[in-house]
Short mmCIF file of C-alpha atoms and ligand atoms in Angstrom, two decimals:
data_model
loop_
_atom_site.label_atom_id
_atom_site.label_comp_id
_atom_site.label_asym_id
_atom_site.label_seq_id
_atom_site.Cartn_x
_atom_site.Cartn_y
_atom_site.Cartn_z
CA MET A 1 63.73 129.98 66.50
CA SER A 2 65.85 127.04 65.47
CA PHE A 3 69.53 127.46 64.90
CA LEU A 4 69.13 126.45 61.27
CA LYS A 5 66.28 128.89 60.68
CA ARG A 6 68.27 131.72 62.20
CA ARG A 7 71.26 130.88 60.03
CA GLN A 8 69.02 130.89 56.96
CA GLU A 9 67.62 134.29 57.90
CA GLU A 10 71.08 135.67 58.47
CA GLU A 11 72.13 134.36 55.10
CA GLN A 12 69.10 136.00 53.53
CA MET A 13 69.87 139.34 55.16
CA LYS A 14 73.43 139.14 53.96
CA GLN A 15 72.27 138.46 50.46
CA ASN A 16 69.73 141.28 50.53
CA HIS A 17 72.45 143.65 51.60
CA ARG A 18 74.68 142.44 48.79
CA LEU A 19 72.00 142.58 46.13
CA PRO A 20 71.65 145.96 44.44
CA PRO A 21 68.06 147.21 44.05
CA GLY A 22 65.97 145.35 41.48
CA GLN A 23 68.41 142.46 41.11
CA SER A 24 67.91 138.74 41.82
CA LEU A 25 70.50 136.16 42.59
CA THR A 26 71.42 133.49 40.05
CA HIS A 27 73.72 130.52 40.36
CA LYS A 28 73.95 130.16 36.60
CA PHE A 29 76.16 132.31 34.43
CA PRO A 30 73.99 133.71 31.62
CA VAL A 31 75.68 134.64 28.33
CA LEU A 32 74.90 137.97 26.66
CA THR A 33 76.71 138.83 23.45
CA TYR A 34 75.34 140.72 20.46
CA SER A 35 77.93 139.21 18.09
CA PRO A 36 79.23 135.71 17.40
CA ASN A 37 82.27 134.70 19.42
CA PRO A 38 85.36 135.83 17.50
CA PRO A 39 87.92 133.22 16.44
CA PHE A 40 91.04 133.29 18.61
CA ASP A 41 94.47 132.60 17.13
CA PRO A 42 97.20 133.03 19.77
CA ALA A 43 99.73 133.58 16.95
CA THR A 44 98.01 136.69 15.58
CA TRP A 45 95.98 138.03 18.54
CA ASP A 46 97.18 141.30 20.00
CA LEU A 47 96.18 143.92 22.53
CA ARG A 48 96.88 147.58 21.86
CA VAL A 49 96.91 150.64 24.09
CA PHE A 50 96.55 154.08 22.49
CA GLY A 51 95.45 157.67 23.05
CA GLU A 52 96.49 159.80 26.03
CA VAL A 53 99.39 157.56 27.10
CA GLU A 54 103.14 158.15 27.34
CA ASN A 55 103.92 155.14 25.12
CA GLU A 56 101.45 153.48 22.81
CA MET A 57 102.04 149.74 23.11
CA ARG A 58 101.10 146.35 21.72
CA TRP A 59 101.25 142.89 23.32
CA SER A 60 101.08 139.51 21.66
CA TRP A 61 99.18 136.79 23.54
CA ALA A 62 102.47 135.29 24.79
CA GLU A 63 103.70 138.70 25.92
CA PHE A 64 100.46 139.49 27.68
CA LEU A 65 100.65 136.24 29.65
CA GLU A 66 104.02 137.40 31.07
CA ILE A 67 102.38 140.25 33.00
CA PRO A 68 101.85 139.40 36.70
CA THR A 69 98.26 138.67 37.70
CA VAL A 70 96.06 138.79 40.77
CA THR A 71 93.03 136.68 41.65
CA ILE A 72 89.90 138.28 43.08
CA THR A 73 86.51 137.10 44.29
CA THR A 74 83.68 139.48 43.54
CA ASP A 75 79.94 139.85 42.92
CA ILE A 76 78.77 140.77 39.41
CA HIS A 77 75.56 142.51 38.36
CA CYS A 78 73.90 142.48 34.95
CA VAL A 79 71.44 145.15 33.88
CA THR A 80 69.05 142.35 32.82
CA ARG A 81 68.53 141.92 36.60
CA TRP A 82 70.68 138.97 37.56
CA SER A 83 73.52 139.12 40.02
CA LYS A 84 76.03 136.40 40.81
CA PHE A 85 77.97 136.26 44.05
CA ASP A 86 81.56 135.19 44.70
CA THR A 87 82.82 134.85 41.15
CA VAL A 88 86.57 134.18 40.94
CA TRP A 89 88.69 135.88 38.29
CA GLU A 90 92.40 135.99 37.54
CA GLY A 91 93.94 138.77 35.52
CA VAL A 92 96.12 141.83 35.35
CA LEU A 93 95.14 144.58 37.79
CA PHE A 94 94.26 147.52 35.56
CA ARG A 95 96.00 150.18 37.64
CA ASP A 96 99.22 148.15 37.61
CA PHE A 97 98.84 147.56 33.88
CA MET A 98 98.77 151.37 33.39
CA LYS A 99 102.29 151.64 34.83
CA LEU A 100 103.64 149.68 31.86
CA PHE A 101 102.95 152.56 29.43
CA GLY A 102 102.16 155.60 31.59
CA VAL A 103 98.91 157.52 31.37
CA LYS A 104 98.96 161.25 30.64
CA PRO A 105 97.19 163.59 33.08
CA THR A 106 94.88 164.58 30.20
CA ALA A 107 93.32 161.08 30.17
CA LYS A 108 89.88 161.11 31.76
CA PHE A 109 88.06 158.18 30.12
CA VAL A 110 88.89 154.61 29.17
CA ILE A 111 87.28 153.18 26.04
CA ALA A 112 87.43 149.40 25.59
CA HIS A 113 87.50 148.26 21.94
CA CYS A 114 86.51 144.69 21.14
CA ASP A 115 86.31 142.32 18.20
CA TYR A 116 83.29 143.03 15.97
CA GLY A 117 83.25 146.66 17.05
CA TYR A 118 81.77 146.47 20.57
CA THR A 119 82.95 149.40 22.69
CA THR A 120 82.22 150.61 26.19
CA ASN A 121 83.31 153.74 28.03
CA THR A 122 84.26 154.17 31.68
CA PRO A 123 85.64 157.11 33.64
CA LEU A 124 89.34 156.49 34.28
CA GLU A 125 88.71 156.95 37.99
CA ALA A 126 86.42 153.90 38.05
CA MET A 127 89.15 151.82 36.45
CA LEU A 128 91.60 152.50 39.30
CA ASP A 129 89.76 150.38 41.87
CA ASP A 130 91.47 147.31 43.30
CA ASP A 131 88.95 144.97 41.62
CA VAL A 132 89.29 146.12 38.01
CA LEU A 133 91.04 143.51 35.88
CA LEU A 134 92.02 142.51 32.40
CA THR A 135 91.01 138.94 32.99
CA TYR A 136 91.61 135.66 31.16
CA LYS A 137 90.81 133.06 33.81
CA TYR A 138 87.44 132.40 35.41
CA ASP A 139 87.06 129.96 38.29
CA GLY A 140 90.55 128.60 37.69
CA ASP A 141 90.09 127.87 33.98
CA TRP A 142 90.84 129.78 30.81
CA LEU A 143 88.01 132.21 30.17
CA GLU A 144 85.51 130.61 27.81
CA PRO A 145 84.70 132.40 24.53
CA ASP A 146 81.08 132.75 25.68
CA HIS A 147 82.24 134.87 28.60
CA GLY A 148 84.71 136.94 26.60
CA GLY A 149 87.75 134.73 26.17
CA PRO A 150 90.55 135.10 25.50
CA LEU A 151 90.49 138.45 27.32
CA ARG A 152 87.89 140.77 28.84
CA THR A 153 87.81 143.70 31.19
CA LEU A 154 86.14 143.19 34.55
CA VAL A 155 84.66 146.25 36.26
CA PRO A 156 82.54 144.63 38.98
CA LYS A 157 81.23 147.84 40.57
CA LEU A 158 79.39 148.72 37.35
CA TYR A 159 76.74 146.78 35.41
CA LEU A 160 78.31 143.98 33.46
CA TRP A 161 77.93 145.53 29.99
CA LYS A 162 80.88 147.74 31.08
CA SER A 163 82.99 144.55 31.30
CA ALA A 164 84.11 144.24 27.68
CA LYS A 165 84.47 140.75 26.23
CA PHE A 166 86.94 139.93 23.40
CA LEU A 167 89.04 142.96 24.32
CA ARG A 168 91.54 144.04 21.63
CA ALA A 169 92.42 147.66 22.40
CA ILE A 170 92.21 150.18 25.20
CA GLU A 171 91.92 153.86 24.43
CA PHE A 172 92.68 156.57 26.96
CA SER A 173 90.73 159.68 26.05
CA GLU A 174 90.38 163.26 27.15
CA VAL A 175 86.72 163.26 26.14
CA ASP A 176 84.00 160.71 26.84
CA LYS A 177 82.96 158.46 23.96
CA PRO A 178 79.73 156.60 24.72
CA GLY A 179 80.02 152.96 23.64
CA PHE A 180 77.78 150.43 21.92
CA TRP A 181 75.07 150.05 24.58
CA GLU A 182 75.55 153.57 25.94
CA ARG A 183 74.64 154.97 22.51
CA GLY A 184 71.78 152.48 22.44
CA GLY A 185 70.17 153.88 25.57
CA TYR A 186 71.94 152.24 28.48
CA HIS A 187 73.06 154.63 31.18
CA ASN A 188 76.41 156.29 30.58
CA THR A 189 77.75 155.38 34.03
CA GLY A 190 75.87 152.21 35.01
CA ASP A 191 76.18 152.03 38.80
CA PRO A 192 73.99 149.10 40.01
CA TRP A 193 73.63 150.58 43.51
CA LYS A 194 72.06 153.70 42.00
CA GLU A 195 70.08 151.60 39.49
CA GLN A 196 71.56 153.51 36.59
CA ARG A 197 70.11 151.17 33.94
CA TYR A 198 68.84 153.21 31.04
CA GLN A 199 68.70 156.77 29.83
CA ARG A 200 66.32 158.06 27.22
CA SER A 201 68.74 159.28 24.58
CA GLY A 202 69.34 156.03 22.72
CA TRP A 203 67.70 154.07 19.94
CA PHE A 204 65.06 152.59 22.25
N1 MTE B 301 82.57 142.42 23.19
C1 MTE B 301 81.42 142.37 23.87
N2 MTE B 301 81.46 142.56 25.21
C2 MTE B 301 80.31 142.51 25.93
C3 MTE B 301 79.07 142.29 25.30
C4 MTE B 301 79.06 142.11 23.90
O1 MTE B 301 78.00 141.91 23.27
N3 MTE B 301 80.26 142.13 23.23
N4 MTE B 301 77.92 142.28 26.06
C5 MTE B 301 77.97 142.98 27.31
C6 MTE B 301 76.79 142.72 28.13
S1 MTE B 301 75.37 143.53 27.66
C7 MTE B 301 76.84 141.95 29.24
S2 MTE B 301 75.50 141.82 30.27
C8 MTE B 301 78.05 141.19 29.59
C9 MTE B 301 77.69 139.73 29.68
O2 MTE B 301 78.77 138.97 30.10
P1 MTE B 301 78.59 137.38 30.17
O3 MTE B 301 78.09 136.94 28.81
O4 MTE B 301 79.93 136.85 30.51
O5 MTE B 301 77.56 137.12 31.23
O6 MTE B 301 79.10 141.34 28.64
C10 MTE B 301 79.23 142.63 28.12
N5 MTE B 301 80.39 142.70 27.28
MO1 MO B 302 73.83 143.21 29.36
#
């Protein structure tokens, strides 16, 4: 077998191992939003944190940009069956962000609230991983509105609908509160490696 052929096969094996079941690789970056992109005015935009926290807080855009960031490279997986490898994101590490206001031990779920009413729920535990961000830069540039700019959550270990675009508030809750797609029939957890795509309780 030629050197090149072997390298190609190795690459393929690597990709197969990285691709969750039922997914295919894309080099594009598809856009999936049920709403229009919200207008963004840096003078009036804010991000709020509320619920089971020690201090409910609010950041203006300028204040939010003061928070230290990290940059990560990660694979992302959409329930519509595309995956994209090695995407690069800069943002605030969620578990560091939590130290700014303190989370009460009663908090068990994180609910992301977005412009136009999109919500998505995630167990707090899943938000503590070292790849969960509040992100505003993609591939070195400001996050485009199509991909959730100015600010979105990034939870790469779950299907991408759990990564909330146009994020405006984060709720820490004692009880689970299924979000927009979760109420619509998407799986409540959404682990791509377990193919947790849909559950039968929703509107389809
Ligand atoms: N606010 C908001 N966030 C959202 C959505 C949405 O419609 N509104 N769609 C979700 C879905 S279903 C997916 S697959 C991803 C798509 O992210 P992308 O458009 O950057 O690929 O965003 C998720 N976050
Ligand atoms: Mo999606």
